[in-house]
Short mmCIF file of C-alpha atoms and ligand atoms in Angstrom, two decimals:
data_model
loop_
_atom_site.label_atom_id
_atom_site.label_comp_id
_atom_site.label_asym_id
_atom_site.label_seq_id
_atom_site.Cartn_x
_atom_site.Cartn_y
_atom_site.Cartn_z
CA UNK A 1 0.00 0.00 0.00
CA UNK A 2 1.23 3.48 -0.78
CA UNK A 3 1.40 6.20 1.79
CA UNK A 4 1.84 9.90 1.16
CA UNK A 5 3.26 12.47 3.55
CA UNK A 6 3.20 16.25 3.26
CA UNK A 7 6.74 17.72 3.25
CA UNK A 8 5.49 20.91 4.80
CA UNK A 9 3.31 19.86 7.70
CA UNK A 10 3.73 16.10 8.03
CA UNK A 11 0.09 15.28 7.15
CA UNK A 12 -0.25 11.61 6.11
CA UNK A 13 -2.75 10.04 3.73
CA UNK A 14 -3.31 6.83 1.75
CA UNK A 15 -4.06 8.81 -1.37
CA UNK A 16 -2.20 11.58 -3.13
CA UNK A 17 -3.47 15.16 -3.20
CA UNK A 18 -2.18 18.07 -5.28
CA UNK A 19 -3.01 20.39 -2.43
CA UNK A 20 -2.38 19.29 1.15
CA UNK A 21 -5.77 19.12 2.92
CA UNK A 22 -4.11 20.06 6.19
CA UNK A 23 -1.79 23.01 5.49
CA UNK A 24 -3.08 23.98 2.05
CA UNK A 25 0.34 23.92 0.32
CA UNK A 26 0.52 22.66 -3.30
CA UNK A 27 2.63 19.71 -4.51
CA UNK A 28 3.99 18.88 -1.10
CA UNK A 29 2.75 15.27 -0.75
CA UNK A 30 5.46 12.66 -1.44
CA UNK A 31 5.29 8.88 -1.33
CA UNK A 32 6.75 7.16 1.75
CA UNK A 33 8.07 3.62 1.76
CA UNK A 34 5.81 1.26 3.68
CA UNK A 35 7.62 -0.54 6.51
CA UNK A 36 4.56 -2.30 7.91
CA UNK A 37 4.75 -6.14 8.35
CA UNK A 38 2.32 -6.80 5.53
CA UNK A 39 4.10 -4.49 3.10
CA UNK A 40 4.20 -5.97 -0.39
CA UNK A 41 7.91 -5.50 -0.82
CA UNK A 42 9.48 -7.74 1.82
CA UNK A 43 12.94 -6.24 1.25
CA UNK A 44 11.74 -3.00 2.71
CA UNK A 45 10.67 -4.62 5.95
CA UNK A 46 12.70 -3.52 8.95
CA UNK A 47 14.69 -6.20 10.79
CA UNK A 48 13.91 -7.14 14.35
CA UNK A 49 15.88 -4.93 16.72
CA UNK A 50 16.68 -6.36 20.14
CA UNK A 51 16.60 -3.85 22.93
CA UNK A 52 19.36 -3.32 25.50
CA UNK A 53 18.31 -3.36 29.12
CA UNK A 54 20.13 -1.91 32.12
CA UNK A 55 19.23 -1.99 35.81
CA UNK A 56 17.98 1.54 36.41
CA UNK A 57 19.77 1.60 39.74
CA UNK A 58 23.19 1.22 38.14
CA UNK A 59 22.85 4.23 35.85
CA UNK A 60 25.31 6.95 36.78
CA UNK A 61 23.93 10.42 37.25
CA UNK A 62 25.82 13.61 37.75
CA UNK A 63 24.42 16.50 39.66
CA UNK A 64 24.67 19.59 37.53
CA UNK A 65 25.10 23.07 38.85
CA UNK A 66 22.51 25.62 37.82
CA UNK A 67 23.64 28.62 35.79
CA UNK A 68 22.08 31.73 37.27
CA UNK A 69 20.98 34.50 34.92
CA UNK A 70 21.12 38.21 35.69
CA UNK A 71 17.36 38.28 36.25
CA UNK A 72 16.12 36.76 39.48
CA UNK A 73 12.54 36.80 38.20
CA UNK A 74 13.57 34.54 35.30
CA UNK A 75 15.56 32.22 37.57
CA UNK A 76 12.51 31.94 39.79
CA UNK A 77 10.44 30.57 36.89
CA UNK A 78 13.22 28.26 35.68
CA UNK A 79 13.63 26.78 39.16
CA UNK A 80 16.89 28.49 40.11
CA UNK A 81 18.57 29.09 36.74
CA UNK A 82 19.42 27.00 33.67
CA UNK A 83 20.69 23.44 33.85
CA UNK A 84 23.54 22.74 31.40
CA UNK A 85 22.12 20.99 28.34
CA UNK A 86 18.63 22.30 28.96
CA UNK A 87 16.52 23.35 25.96
CA UNK A 88 14.09 26.17 26.56
CA UNK A 89 11.38 27.40 24.24
CA UNK A 90 10.60 31.05 24.91
CA UNK A 91 7.39 32.14 23.23
CA UNK A 92 5.51 35.41 23.02
CA UNK A 93 3.90 37.82 20.64
CA UNK A 94 6.16 39.91 18.42
CA UNK A 95 7.24 43.08 20.22
CA UNK A 96 6.50 41.85 23.72
CA UNK A 97 10.19 42.00 24.74
CA UNK A 98 11.75 38.57 24.17
CA UNK A 99 14.99 39.83 22.62
CA UNK A 100 15.30 42.44 25.35
CA UNK A 101 14.81 39.80 28.03
CA UNK A 102 17.52 37.63 26.49
CA UNK A 103 20.10 40.41 26.38
CA UNK A 104 19.42 41.42 29.97
CA UNK A 105 19.30 37.88 31.34
CA UNK A 106 22.46 36.63 29.61
CA UNK A 107 24.74 39.62 30.03
CA UNK A 108 27.14 37.75 32.31
CA UNK A 109 26.97 34.38 30.54
CA UNK A 110 29.07 33.39 27.52
CA UNK A 111 26.51 33.33 24.75
CA UNK A 112 26.33 32.70 21.02
CA UNK A 113 23.41 34.78 19.84
CA UNK A 114 21.94 33.91 16.44
CA UNK A 115 19.46 36.43 15.15
CA UNK A 116 17.60 36.07 11.90
CA UNK A 117 15.28 38.82 13.07
CA UNK A 118 17.62 41.77 13.51
CA UNK A 119 20.99 42.93 12.24
CA UNK A 120 24.02 43.07 14.51
CA UNK A 121 23.73 46.82 14.45
CA UNK A 122 20.16 46.75 15.76
CA UNK A 123 21.07 44.32 18.53
CA UNK A 124 24.10 46.39 19.48
CA UNK A 125 22.06 49.59 19.53
CA UNK A 126 19.57 48.03 21.89
CA UNK A 127 22.33 46.76 24.17
CA UNK A 128 23.98 50.18 24.23
CA UNK A 129 20.69 51.79 25.13
CA UNK A 130 20.26 49.30 27.96
CA UNK A 131 23.84 49.81 29.07
CA UNK A 132 24.67 46.17 28.65
CA UNK A 133 28.29 45.13 28.42
CA UNK A 134 28.63 42.96 25.32
CA UNK A 135 31.91 41.23 26.24
CA UNK A 136 30.18 37.88 26.64
CA UNK A 137 28.19 37.84 23.40
CA UNK A 138 29.15 36.36 20.05
CA UNK A 139 26.73 37.14 17.24
CA UNK A 140 25.65 35.85 13.86
CA UNK A 141 22.94 36.64 11.35
CA UNK A 142 23.28 33.32 9.52
CA UNK A 143 20.30 31.03 9.73
CA UNK A 144 21.16 27.64 8.23
CA UNK A 145 20.89 25.22 11.13
CA UNK A 146 23.69 22.91 9.94
CA UNK A 147 26.06 25.89 9.78
CA UNK A 148 24.94 27.18 13.18
CA UNK A 149 25.50 23.85 14.88
CA UNK A 150 28.85 23.20 13.17
CA UNK A 151 30.14 26.57 14.40
CA UNK A 152 28.64 26.14 17.85
CA UNK A 153 30.41 22.77 18.19
CA UNK A 154 33.72 24.36 17.18
CA UNK A 155 33.44 26.99 19.90
CA UNK A 156 31.62 24.88 22.46
CA UNK A 157 34.26 25.41 25.13
CA UNK A 158 33.76 29.14 24.90
CA UNK A 159 29.98 29.26 25.25
CA UNK A 160 27.43 28.23 27.84
CA UNK A 161 24.30 29.29 26.00
CA UNK A 162 23.15 29.28 22.38
CA UNK A 163 20.20 31.54 21.53
CA UNK A 164 18.14 31.14 18.37
CA UNK A 165 16.11 34.30 17.72
CA UNK A 166 13.80 33.11 16.26
CA UNK A 167 13.15 29.48 15.32
CA UNK A 168 10.90 30.78 12.53
CA UNK A 169 13.93 32.23 10.76
CA UNK A 170 16.23 29.17 10.75
CA UNK A 171 16.09 26.35 8.22
CA UNK A 172 17.73 23.04 7.47
CA UNK A 173 19.29 22.43 4.06
CA UNK A 174 17.90 18.89 4.13
CA UNK A 175 14.26 19.74 4.71
CA UNK A 176 12.01 20.91 1.92
CA UNK A 177 9.72 23.82 2.53
CA UNK A 178 10.13 27.36 3.70
CA UNK A 179 11.63 28.34 7.06
CA UNK A 180 8.78 28.51 9.60
CA UNK A 181 6.92 25.61 7.94
CA UNK A 182 5.99 22.99 10.52
CA UNK A 183 8.50 20.45 9.16
CA UNK A 184 11.33 22.98 9.26
CA UNK A 185 10.40 24.01 12.80
CA UNK A 186 10.40 20.41 14.00
CA UNK A 187 13.59 19.30 12.26
CA UNK A 188 15.64 22.34 13.27
CA UNK A 189 14.41 22.02 16.85
CA UNK A 190 15.32 18.34 17.01
CA UNK A 191 18.83 19.17 15.79
CA UNK A 192 19.16 21.86 18.45
CA UNK A 193 18.00 19.44 21.15
CA UNK A 194 20.64 16.90 20.04
CA UNK A 195 23.29 19.58 20.08
CA UNK A 196 22.32 20.73 23.58
CA UNK A 197 22.32 17.23 25.08
CA UNK A 198 25.56 16.14 23.42
CA UNK A 199 27.52 19.24 24.36
CA UNK A 200 25.86 20.22 27.63
CA UNK A 201 25.08 23.68 26.35
CA UNK A 202 21.87 25.53 27.15
CA UNK A 203 19.82 26.28 24.07
CA UNK A 204 17.17 28.97 24.13
CA UNK A 205 14.77 28.85 21.22
CA UNK A 206 12.66 31.93 20.70
CA UNK A 207 9.32 31.41 18.97
CA UNK A 208 6.84 34.03 17.92
CA UNK A 209 3.24 33.26 18.54
CA UNK A 210 0.30 35.30 17.51
CA UNK A 211 -3.13 34.86 18.99
CA UNK A 212 -4.45 33.39 15.73
CA UNK A 213 -1.55 31.19 14.68
CA UNK A 214 -0.68 29.49 17.93
CA UNK A 215 -1.44 25.92 16.97
CA UNK A 216 0.54 25.51 13.77
CA UNK A 217 3.68 27.22 15.00
CA UNK A 218 5.92 26.77 18.03
CA UNK A 219 3.20 24.92 19.94
CA UNK A 220 4.13 21.81 17.94
CA UNK A 221 7.64 22.01 19.46
CA UNK A 222 6.59 21.83 23.09
CA UNK A 223 7.20 18.13 23.54
CA UNK A 224 10.77 18.27 22.17
CA UNK A 225 12.05 20.77 24.70
CA UNK A 226 12.67 20.69 28.46
CA UNK A 227 10.89 23.89 29.35
CA UNK A 228 8.37 26.17 27.71
CA UNK A 229 8.27 29.75 28.92
CA UNK A 230 5.59 32.15 27.80
CA UNK A 231 6.28 35.85 27.91
CA UNK A 232 2.98 37.68 28.10
CA UNK A 233 1.32 41.01 28.67
CA UNK A 234 -0.69 43.56 26.77
CA UNK A 235 1.40 45.91 24.69
CA UNK A 236 -0.60 48.88 25.97
CA UNK A 237 0.29 48.06 29.56
CA UNK A 238 3.90 47.88 30.65
CA UNK A 239 3.68 44.79 32.82
CA UNK A 240 5.08 41.55 31.50
CA UNK A 241 4.73 38.11 33.03
CA UNK A 242 6.73 34.97 32.42
CA UNK A 243 5.02 31.68 33.10
CA UNK A 244 6.16 28.19 32.30
CA UNK A 245 3.65 25.78 30.83
CA UNK A 246 6.20 22.95 30.98
CA UNK A 247 9.29 22.60 33.13
CA UNK A 248 11.14 19.29 33.39
CA UNK A 249 13.58 20.67 35.96
CA UNK A 250 11.37 22.85 38.11
CA UNK A 251 7.79 23.68 38.95
CA UNK A 252 5.33 25.28 36.56
CA UNK A 253 3.51 27.52 38.97
CA UNK A 254 6.04 30.24 39.60
CA UNK A 255 5.67 33.46 37.64
CA UNK A 256 8.18 36.20 36.93
CA UNK A 257 7.02 39.82 36.85
CA UNK A 258 8.61 42.68 34.94
CA UNK A 259 7.83 46.18 33.87
CA UNK A 260 8.96 47.38 30.44
CA UNK A 261 10.57 50.79 30.90
CA UNK A 262 12.77 53.10 28.85
CA UNK A 263 15.73 51.32 30.43
CA UNK A 264 14.48 47.87 29.48
CA UNK A 265 12.83 45.31 31.72
CA UNK A 266 12.66 46.10 35.41
CA UNK A 267 12.10 43.27 37.87
CA UNK A 268 9.09 43.62 40.13
CA UNK A 269 9.02 42.24 43.62
CA UNK A 270 6.14 44.24 45.12
CA UNK A 271 3.05 42.01 45.50
CA UNK A 272 0.76 45.05 45.27
CA UNK A 273 2.14 46.23 41.94
CA UNK A 274 -1.07 45.49 40.04
CA UNK A 275 -3.28 47.53 42.35
CA UNK A 276 -3.62 51.06 41.13
CA UNK A 277 -5.98 52.61 43.63
CA UNK A 278 -6.43 50.26 46.58
CA UNK A 279 -7.82 53.01 48.73
CA UNK A 280 -10.72 54.16 46.55
CA UNK A 281 -13.85 52.06 46.86
CA UNK A 282 -16.26 51.79 43.99
CA UNK A 283 -19.07 49.43 43.06
CA UNK A 284 -17.79 46.50 40.98
CA UNK A 285 -14.25 46.52 42.30
CA UNK A 286 -12.77 43.64 44.30
CA UNK A 287 -9.20 42.89 45.32
CA UNK A 288 -8.23 39.23 45.17
CA UNK A 289 -5.30 37.43 46.76
CA UNK A 290 -3.74 34.53 44.90
CA UNK A 291 -0.57 32.57 45.24
CA UNK A 292 1.47 32.22 42.11
CA UNK A 293 3.92 29.51 43.06
CA UNK A 294 5.28 30.44 46.46
CA UNK A 295 4.56 34.14 46.10
CA UNK A 296 1.34 35.84 47.22
CA UNK A 297 0.09 38.43 44.73
CA UNK A 298 -2.85 40.81 44.71
CA UNK A 299 -4.97 41.80 41.73
CA UNK A 300 -7.91 44.11 41.18
CA UNK A 301 -10.93 42.70 39.39
CA UNK A 302 -13.47 45.13 37.97
CA UNK A 303 -16.93 44.09 36.91
CA UNK A 304 -19.50 46.23 35.18
CA UNK A 305 -23.10 45.07 34.83
CA UNK A 306 -25.44 47.20 32.72
CA UNK A 307 -28.95 46.56 31.41
CA UNK A 308 -28.63 45.16 27.91
CA UNK A 309 -30.46 46.28 24.81
CA UNK A 310 -29.28 43.23 22.88
CA UNK A 311 -31.31 40.06 22.35
CA UNK A 312 -28.28 38.08 23.58
CA UNK A 313 -26.52 40.12 26.29
CA UNK A 314 -22.78 40.61 26.04
CA UNK A 315 -20.17 38.93 28.19
CA UNK A 316 -16.73 40.44 27.71
CA UNK A 317 -13.88 39.07 29.79
CA UNK A 318 -10.28 40.22 29.92
CA UNK A 319 -7.64 38.73 32.18
CA UNK A 320 -9.71 35.79 33.42
CA UNK A 321 -10.80 32.57 31.76
CA UNK A 322 -13.99 33.27 29.80
CA UNK A 323 -15.58 29.89 30.48
CA UNK A 324 -14.75 30.14 34.15
CA UNK A 325 -16.61 33.46 34.31
CA UNK A 326 -19.64 31.90 32.62
CA UNK A 327 -19.54 29.06 35.13
CA UNK A 328 -19.42 31.47 38.06
CA UNK A 329 -22.32 33.45 36.57
CA UNK A 330 -24.32 30.22 36.58
CA UNK A 331 -23.36 29.64 40.23
CA UNK A 332 -24.57 33.13 41.09
CA UNK A 333 -27.82 32.65 39.20
CA UNK A 334 -28.57 29.37 40.96
CA UNK A 335 -27.36 30.09 44.49
CA UNK A 336 -28.13 33.76 44.87
CA UNK A 337 -31.18 33.80 42.67
CA UNK A 338 -29.97 36.79 40.69
CA UNK A 339 -31.22 37.18 37.22
CA UNK A 340 -28.36 38.58 35.20
CA UNK A 341 -29.93 37.45 31.93
CA UNK A 342 -30.83 40.94 30.83
CA UNK A 343 -27.49 42.48 31.70
CA UNK A 344 -24.34 42.98 29.70
CA UNK A 345 -21.40 41.94 31.85
CA UNK A 346 -17.84 43.19 31.42
CA UNK A 347 -14.99 41.78 33.52
CA UNK A 348 -11.45 43.05 33.57
CA UNK A 349 -8.26 42.53 35.56
CA UNK A 350 -6.34 45.77 36.03
CA UNK A 351 -2.81 46.03 34.67
CA UNK A 352 -3.32 44.09 31.44
CA UNK A 353 -2.35 40.85 33.12
CA UNK A 354 -4.18 37.57 33.33
CA UNK A 355 -4.97 35.66 36.50
CA UNK A 356 -5.00 31.90 36.15
CA UNK A 357 -5.48 30.96 39.80
CA UNK A 358 -8.85 29.62 40.96
CA UNK A 359 -8.31 31.68 44.08
CA UNK A 360 -9.85 34.67 42.25
CA UNK A 361 -13.31 33.03 42.01
CA UNK A 362 -14.75 34.46 45.23
CA UNK A 363 -13.55 37.97 44.38
CA UNK A 364 -15.07 37.81 40.91
CA UNK A 365 -18.47 36.93 42.42
CA UNK A 366 -18.13 39.68 45.00
CA UNK A 367 -17.33 42.27 42.32
CA UNK A 368 -20.28 41.07 40.26
CA UNK A 369 -22.74 41.42 43.14
CA UNK A 370 -21.22 44.76 44.08
CA UNK A 371 -21.74 46.13 40.57
CA UNK A 372 -25.23 44.67 40.29
CA UNK A 373 -26.27 46.22 43.60
CA UNK A 374 -24.29 49.36 42.82
CA UNK A 375 -22.72 49.16 46.25
CA UNK A 376 -18.98 49.19 47.01
CA UNK A 377 -17.44 46.25 48.86
CA UNK A 378 -16.29 46.88 52.46
CA UNK A 379 -13.24 49.12 52.49
CA UNK A 380 -9.83 47.49 52.62
CA UNK A 381 -11.34 44.08 51.90
CA UNK A 382 -9.74 41.13 50.20
CA UNK A 383 -11.16 37.93 48.69
CA UNK A 384 -9.40 34.59 48.53
CA UNK A 385 -11.14 31.40 47.52
CA UNK A 386 -12.13 28.92 44.88
CA UNK A 387 -15.87 28.54 44.31
CA UNK A 388 -17.33 25.14 43.42
CA UNK A 389 -20.36 24.42 41.24
CA UNK A 390 -22.59 24.18 44.29
CA UNK A 391 -21.55 27.58 45.54
CA UNK A 392 -19.23 26.20 48.21
CA UNK A 393 -16.06 28.15 48.94
CA UNK A 394 -12.93 26.03 48.92
CA UNK A 395 -9.62 26.52 50.54
CA UNK A 396 -6.84 27.33 48.10
CA UNK A 397 -3.23 26.32 47.85
CA UNK A 398 -1.09 28.36 50.30
CA UNK A 399 -4.16 30.13 51.70
CA UNK A 400 -2.59 30.87 55.09
CA UNK A 401 0.44 32.35 53.42
CA UNK A 402 -1.67 34.70 51.32
CA UNK A 403 -3.70 35.69 54.38
CA UNK A 404 -0.57 36.41 56.43
CA UNK A 405 0.87 38.54 53.68
CA UNK A 406 -2.46 40.39 53.29
CA UNK A 407 -2.55 41.16 57.01
CA UNK A 408 1.01 42.40 56.86
CA UNK A 409 0.08 44.70 53.98
CA UNK A 410 -2.85 46.13 55.92
CA UNK A 411 -5.97 44.53 54.45
CA UNK A 412 -8.62 44.82 57.16
CA UNK A 413 -11.39 42.44 56.07
CA UNK A 414 -10.26 39.18 54.57
CA UNK A 415 -12.89 36.88 53.09
CA UNK A 416 -11.81 33.29 52.54
CA UNK A 417 -12.91 29.71 53.18
CA UNK A 418 -12.21 30.42 56.85
CA UNK A 419 -15.20 32.77 57.24
CA UNK A 420 -17.25 32.21 54.07
CA UNK A 421 -18.51 28.67 53.55
CA UNK A 422 -20.85 29.35 50.66
CA UNK A 423 -21.26 32.28 48.26
CA UNK A 424 -24.63 32.90 49.95
CA UNK A 425 -22.71 34.03 53.05
CA UNK A 426 -21.34 36.96 51.03
CA UNK A 427 -24.79 38.53 50.99
CA UNK A 428 -24.57 39.67 54.59
CA UNK A 429 -21.52 41.80 53.76
CA UNK A 430 -22.55 43.40 50.47
P1 LIG B 501 11.76 43.28 21.71
O1 LIG B 501 12.66 42.73 22.75
O2 LIG B 501 12.39 43.63 20.41
O3 LIG B 501 10.52 42.31 21.44
P2 LIG B 501 10.44 40.86 20.75
O4 LIG B 501 11.85 40.33 20.65
O5 LIG B 501 9.56 40.06 21.64
O6 LIG B 501 9.83 41.06 19.42
O7 LIG B 501 11.05 44.54 22.38
C1 LIG B 501 10.23 45.30 21.61
C2 LIG B 501 9.50 46.39 22.32
O8 LIG B 501 9.97 46.75 23.59
C3 LIG B 501 9.59 47.60 21.46
O9 LIG B 501 8.29 47.92 21.06
C4 LIG B 501 10.19 48.66 22.30
C5 LIG B 501 10.07 48.15 23.69
N1 LIG B 501 11.24 48.52 24.51
C6 LIG B 501 11.09 49.43 25.53
O10 LIG B 501 10.01 49.94 25.78
N2 LIG B 501 12.19 49.75 26.30
C7 LIG B 501 13.39 49.23 26.07
O11 LIG B 501 14.35 49.55 26.78
C8 LIG B 501 13.54 48.28 24.98
C9 LIG B 501 14.87 47.68 24.67
C10 LIG B 501 12.44 47.96 24.23
MG1 LIG B 502 12.95 39.97 18.93
#
């Protein structure tokens, strides 16, 4: 039986197509030799391969020392710095600050920086503006992966980190299809992973993602690499967060916080950074306490409910999970008997950041009720708690720690699973 595979995206099919049904490229399907046991041509059958087994206990391991970067907030997300040989995929939208982050983080580490995105002059200008000493950086604009790796191997004793900015600009001479095609992305990444493991050099692969194109691009590389870091934020706001969605050598719940300034990225340690006007109380505003990894953080949620003139009222959510908000609206409808059906509802987290923690549930409901009743929440109040489908308030991870920190920072009324058992209990305070 014949089998055809697309050279661009890897789509497989038993019949040939002129245009790949998956990626839409023309003339990219080529015939693959069939290695299955009932293949017609017996010569093409693969021989039996015996496997080698080793007692797991006898395998020698070496403990590697972490390489610290110049940014503590990045180290925090990595789990204390890079491990030699680690491959990291750093993704984010164009213009969010990935190249800036790299320059600042690696300024004291011997680095080979490959940029297919910018000229040496542009990179140097940025570094000069940021006052970064470039003694430790070697640079190239060349983007053929075979050439990059050959050179990197030659100078491997002089470098600790290889940066590819970006994976969409490099290509392999042996793979058909344009750079940034899925096959090119996968093949070049696999070669970089081999290089990193063989030579114990950290490889940082930068990948652009756009909100629309996420699936076809760097997302397909996630399982090849050791860690995936996402650099996020709204361009209009200056805050930037780093989260890891995968981390073989650390945890995935730490986040790093930065502010983009004229002098580059500034590290942020203040847990109240996202609160703009804690003191002013207005209907629809609630402060929530969450723990991101081991660090308590505080965010302001704003909710606006207004009578709708639309047949299907609007729900607009920024900074929280849309489906989670719909779920909590259903909880409110059922448990508090509020009819929000004729209201448009807008929810926003201040600072252009997104909150992933379930600990924000209780605060979202409080802000919703507060807006609906047009009544501010008690002054200096804070909400911590996950809300279940039945309206029950659940204790969250590191709750005591968040409460302690909130008390230290002067929050007077703290609502959590310790004093609110069900969302119904909120009604006596709002
Ligand atoms: P950049 O690192 O080039 O983004 P990416 O590599 O993710 O595409 O950063 C681009 C933006 O950051 C650019 O719009 C300008 C802004 N920026 C500052 O605001 N301050 C600075 O000091 C630097 C270097 C950049
Ligand atoms: Mg860049």
